[in-house]
Amino acid sequence: MFVTTGQAGTALGCSIPTVKKLMATGVVPGVREQGRQVFPLAALQRLQARPAADLTALGTGEVAVLRSDAPARVEELDRQWIGFGTGLDQAQLLAALSGWWRCDPARVAAGTVLPVTVAGFVVAVLTGLAGWESDGTVGTAGRYRFPKARLAGYLTDLTAPANAADPTDAEDARLAGLLLGTRLPSVSGGPIAYVPTRPTTATAEGE
């Protein structure tokens, strides 16, 4: 049984283009083209049941979030893809997700972990953010990458989240297990958003 992308968007609280972006990553099994794109009802129900990320367990006041797109080809010296997609291998994914973004690199590194989201769901987790490189542009237009970043985890099926990576670092494995498959909404005019890890007083009181 299937629903339209519009119905899926309403159920997930996002736009039709965002639903289509999620479908294009490959993390939702069973999506089909039947004259128009349709979304499996069973998958939709599983996504609706995904829990919110427990950011309080991170131990920092704020975490940066990489709001990713579906994979797209690029012609760059250090990578052939940008974005997230299940058709990329681990090396391609790491290169695609570890830069170059407009951001405050020190602020990103301070969070110690970088959840990667598509349509508000965490589909990958990066760690190893202590060092960064600049593209040489001065000011807020500058782009940065994190050459020592590690792919602590990623998903191939969002409806049954399981880490497709095999991190050797215990803390990487813990962070991936904590975040992968959870819902982590964020708002930003660019690829990087900054999300507080602790609720405000108003939120905590239910206001």
CSV table of C-alpha atoms in Angstrom, one decimal, residues 2-191:
chain,number,residue,atom,x,y,z
A,2,PHE,CA,1.3,3.4,-0.9
A,3,VAL,CA,0.7,7.1,-0.3
A,4,THR,CA,1.5,10.1,-2.4
A,5,THR,CA,4.6,12.3,-1.7
A,6,GLY,CA,2.2,15.0,-0.6
A,7,GLN,CA,0.5,12.7,2.0
A,8,ALA,CA,4.0,11.6,3.2
A,9,GLY,CA,5.1,15.1,3.6
A,10,THR,CA,2.0,16.0,5.6
A,11,ALA,CA,2.6,13.0,7.9
A,12,LEU,CA,6.2,13.8,8.4
A,13,GLY,CA,5.8,17.6,8.6
A,14,CYS,CA,7.9,18.5,5.6
A,15,SER,CA,7.5,19.7,2.0
A,16,ILE,CA,7.0,17.5,-1.1
A,17,PRO,CA,10.5,18.4,-2.4
A,18,THR,CA,12.0,17.4,1.0
A,19,VAL,CA,10.2,14.0,0.8
A,20,LYS,CA,11.5,13.5,-2.7
A,21,LYS,CA,15.0,14.4,-1.5
A,22,LEU,CA,14.7,11.7,1.2
A,23,MET,CA,13.5,9.2,-1.4
A,24,ALA,CA,16.4,10.0,-3.7
A,25,THR,CA,19.0,9.1,-1.0
A,26,GLY,CA,17.9,5.5,-1.1
A,27,VAL,CA,17.3,5.1,2.6
A,28,VAL,CA,13.6,4.4,2.2
A,29,PRO,CA,13.1,0.9,0.7
A,30,GLY,CA,10.2,0.2,-1.6
A,31,VAL,CA,9.6,3.7,-3.1
A,32,ARG,CA,8.2,3.5,-6.6
A,33,GLU,CA,7.6,5.4,-9.7
A,34,GLN,CA,4.0,4.7,-10.8
A,35,GLY,CA,3.4,7.6,-13.2
A,36,ARG,CA,4.3,9.7,-10.1
A,37,GLN,CA,6.5,8.9,-7.1
A,38,VAL,CA,4.7,7.0,-4.3
A,39,PHE,CA,5.8,6.3,-0.7
A,40,PRO,CA,5.3,2.9,1.0
A,41,LEU,CA,2.7,3.3,3.8
A,42,ALA,CA,4.5,0.8,6.1
A,43,ALA,CA,7.8,2.8,5.7
A,44,LEU,CA,6.0,6.0,6.4
A,45,GLN,CA,4.5,4.6,9.6
A,46,ARG,CA,8.0,3.4,10.8
A,47,LEU,CA,9.4,6.9,10.1
A,48,GLN,CA,6.7,8.6,12.0
A,49,ALA,CA,7.6,6.4,15.0
A,50,ARG,CA,11.3,7.3,15.0
A,51,PRO,CA,12.3,9.0,18.3
A,52,ALA,CA,13.8,12.4,18.7
A,53,ALA,CA,17.5,12.6,19.2
A,54,ASP,CA,18.6,12.8,22.8
A,55,LEU,CA,21.1,15.6,22.5
A,56,THR,CA,21.5,16.0,26.2
A,57,ALA,CA,23.7,12.9,26.2
A,58,LEU,CA,26.3,14.7,24.1
A,59,GLY,CA,27.8,16.7,26.9
A,60,THR,CA,28.1,19.9,25.0
A,61,GLY,CA,25.8,23.0,24.9
A,62,GLU,CA,25.4,22.9,21.1
A,63,VAL,CA,25.9,20.6,18.2
A,64,ALA,CA,26.3,21.5,14.5
A,65,VAL,CA,24.1,19.6,12.1
A,66,LEU,CA,24.9,19.0,8.4
A,67,ARG,CA,21.6,19.3,6.5
A,68,SER,CA,22.5,17.1,3.5
A,69,ASP,CA,21.0,16.8,0.0
A,70,ALA,CA,20.7,13.7,-2.1
A,71,PRO,CA,24.0,12.8,-3.9
A,72,ALA,CA,25.2,14.9,-6.8
A,73,ARG,CA,28.2,14.5,-9.1
A,74,VAL,CA,31.0,17.1,-8.8
A,75,GLU,CA,34.3,17.5,-10.5
A,76,GLU,CA,36.8,18.2,-7.7
A,77,LEU,CA,40.3,16.9,-6.9
A,78,ASP,CA,39.4,15.2,-3.7
A,79,ARG,CA,35.9,13.9,-4.4
A,80,GLN,CA,33.4,12.9,-7.1
A,81,TRP,CA,30.2,13.3,-5.0
A,82,ILE,CA,28.6,15.7,-2.6
A,83,GLY,CA,25.5,14.8,-0.4
A,84,PHE,CA,24.3,11.6,1.1
A,85,GLY,CA,23.2,8.4,-0.7
A,86,THR,CA,23.2,4.7,-0.1
A,87,GLY,CA,24.8,4.1,-3.4
A,88,LEU,CA,28.1,5.6,-2.3
A,89,ASP,CA,30.7,3.5,-0.5
A,90,GLN,CA,32.2,4.6,2.8
A,91,ALA,CA,35.2,6.4,1.3
A,92,GLN,CA,32.9,8.3,-1.1
A,93,LEU,CA,30.5,9.2,1.7
A,94,LEU,CA,33.2,10.5,3.9
A,95,ALA,CA,34.6,12.7,1.2
A,96,ALA,CA,31.1,13.9,0.2
A,97,LEU,CA,30.2,14.9,3.7
A,98,SER,CA,33.4,16.2,5.3
A,99,GLY,CA,33.4,19.6,3.5
A,100,TRP,CA,33.4,22.2,1.9
A,101,TRP,CA,30.8,24.1,3.8
A,102,ARG,CA,30.2,27.7,4.9
A,103,CYS,CA,30.4,27.5,8.6
A,104,ASP,CA,32.2,28.5,11.8
A,105,PRO,CA,34.7,25.7,12.0
A,106,ALA,CA,35.6,26.2,15.6
A,107,ARG,CA,31.9,26.1,16.5
A,108,VAL,CA,31.4,22.9,14.5
A,109,ALA,CA,34.5,21.3,16.2
A,110,ALA,CA,33.3,22.3,19.7
A,111,GLY,CA,30.3,20.0,19.3
A,112,THR,CA,32.7,17.0,18.8
A,113,VAL,CA,30.2,15.2,16.6
A,114,LEU,CA,28.4,16.2,13.4
A,115,PRO,CA,25.0,14.5,12.7
A,116,VAL,CA,24.1,14.4,9.1
A,117,THR,CA,20.4,14.8,8.4
A,118,VAL,CA,18.1,14.4,5.4
A,119,ALA,CA,14.5,15.6,5.9
A,120,GLY,CA,15.2,15.9,9.6
A,121,PHE,CA,16.4,12.3,10.1
A,122,VAL,CA,20.0,11.5,11.1
A,123,VAL,CA,21.4,9.3,8.3
A,124,ALA,CA,25.1,9.6,9.1
A,125,VAL,CA,27.4,10.7,11.9
A,126,LEU,CA,30.9,12.3,11.6
A,127,THR,CA,33.5,12.6,14.3
A,128,GLY,CA,37.2,13.6,14.3
A,129,LEU,CA,36.4,17.3,13.8
A,130,ALA,CA,39.4,18.8,15.7
A,131,GLY,CA,41.2,20.2,12.6
A,132,TRP,CA,40.0,22.0,9.6
A,133,GLU,CA,41.2,23.6,6.3
A,134,SER,CA,40.0,26.8,4.7
A,135,ASP,CA,39.4,27.4,1.0
A,136,GLY,CA,41.2,30.7,1.5
A,137,THR,CA,38.2,32.9,1.3
A,138,VAL,CA,38.1,35.7,3.9
A,139,GLY,CA,35.0,36.3,6.1
A,140,THR,CA,31.6,34.6,6.3
A,141,ALA,CA,31.8,33.4,2.7
A,142,GLY,CA,34.7,31.1,3.5
A,143,ARG,CA,34.2,27.4,3.1
A,144,TYR,CA,35.9,24.7,5.3
A,145,ARG,CA,36.5,21.0,5.4
A,146,PHE,CA,37.5,18.6,8.1
A,147,PRO,CA,40.3,16.4,6.7
A,148,LYS,CA,40.6,14.2,9.8
A,149,ALA,CA,36.8,13.5,10.0
A,150,ARG,CA,35.7,9.9,10.5
A,151,LEU,CA,32.5,8.3,9.4
A,152,ALA,CA,31.3,6.9,12.7
A,153,GLY,CA,28.1,5.6,11.2
A,154,TYR,CA,25.6,5.7,8.4
A,155,LEU,CA,22.4,4.1,7.4
A,156,THR,CA,21.3,2.1,4.3
A,157,ASP,CA,17.7,1.7,5.6
A,158,LEU,CA,16.0,4.4,7.7
A,159,THR,CA,13.0,2.2,8.4
A,160,ALA,CA,15.2,-0.3,10.3
A,161,PRO,CA,18.2,1.7,11.5
A,162,ALA,CA,21.5,-0.2,11.8
A,163,ASN,CA,25.0,1.2,11.5
A,164,ALA,CA,26.4,0.1,8.1
A,165,ALA,CA,29.9,1.3,9.2
A,166,ASP,CA,32.0,-0.7,11.7
A,167,PRO,CA,33.7,1.9,13.8
A,168,THR,CA,36.7,0.7,15.8
A,169,ASP,CA,36.6,3.6,18.3
A,170,ALA,CA,34.2,2.9,21.1
A,171,GLU,CA,33.1,6.5,21.5
A,172,ASP,CA,32.4,6.7,17.7
A,173,ALA,CA,30.2,3.6,18.0
A,174,ARG,CA,28.4,5.1,21.0
A,175,LEU,CA,27.6,8.4,19.3
A,176,ALA,CA,26.5,6.6,16.1
A,177,GLY,CA,24.2,4.4,18.2
A,178,LEU,CA,22.8,7.4,20.0
A,179,LEU,CA,22.0,9.4,16.9
A,180,LEU,CA,21.4,7.3,13.8
A,181,GLY,CA,17.8,7.0,12.7
A,182,THR,CA,16.6,9.7,15.2
A,183,ARG,CA,14.7,12.8,14.3
A,184,LEU,CA,16.7,16.0,14.6
A,185,PRO,CA,15.0,19.0,13.1
A,186,SER,CA,17.0,22.1,12.4
A,187,VAL,CA,16.7,25.5,10.7
A,188,SER,CA,19.4,27.1,8.6
A,189,GLY,CA,19.9,29.2,5.5
A,190,GLY,CA,22.8,27.0,4.6
A,191,PRO,CA,24.1,23.4,4.9
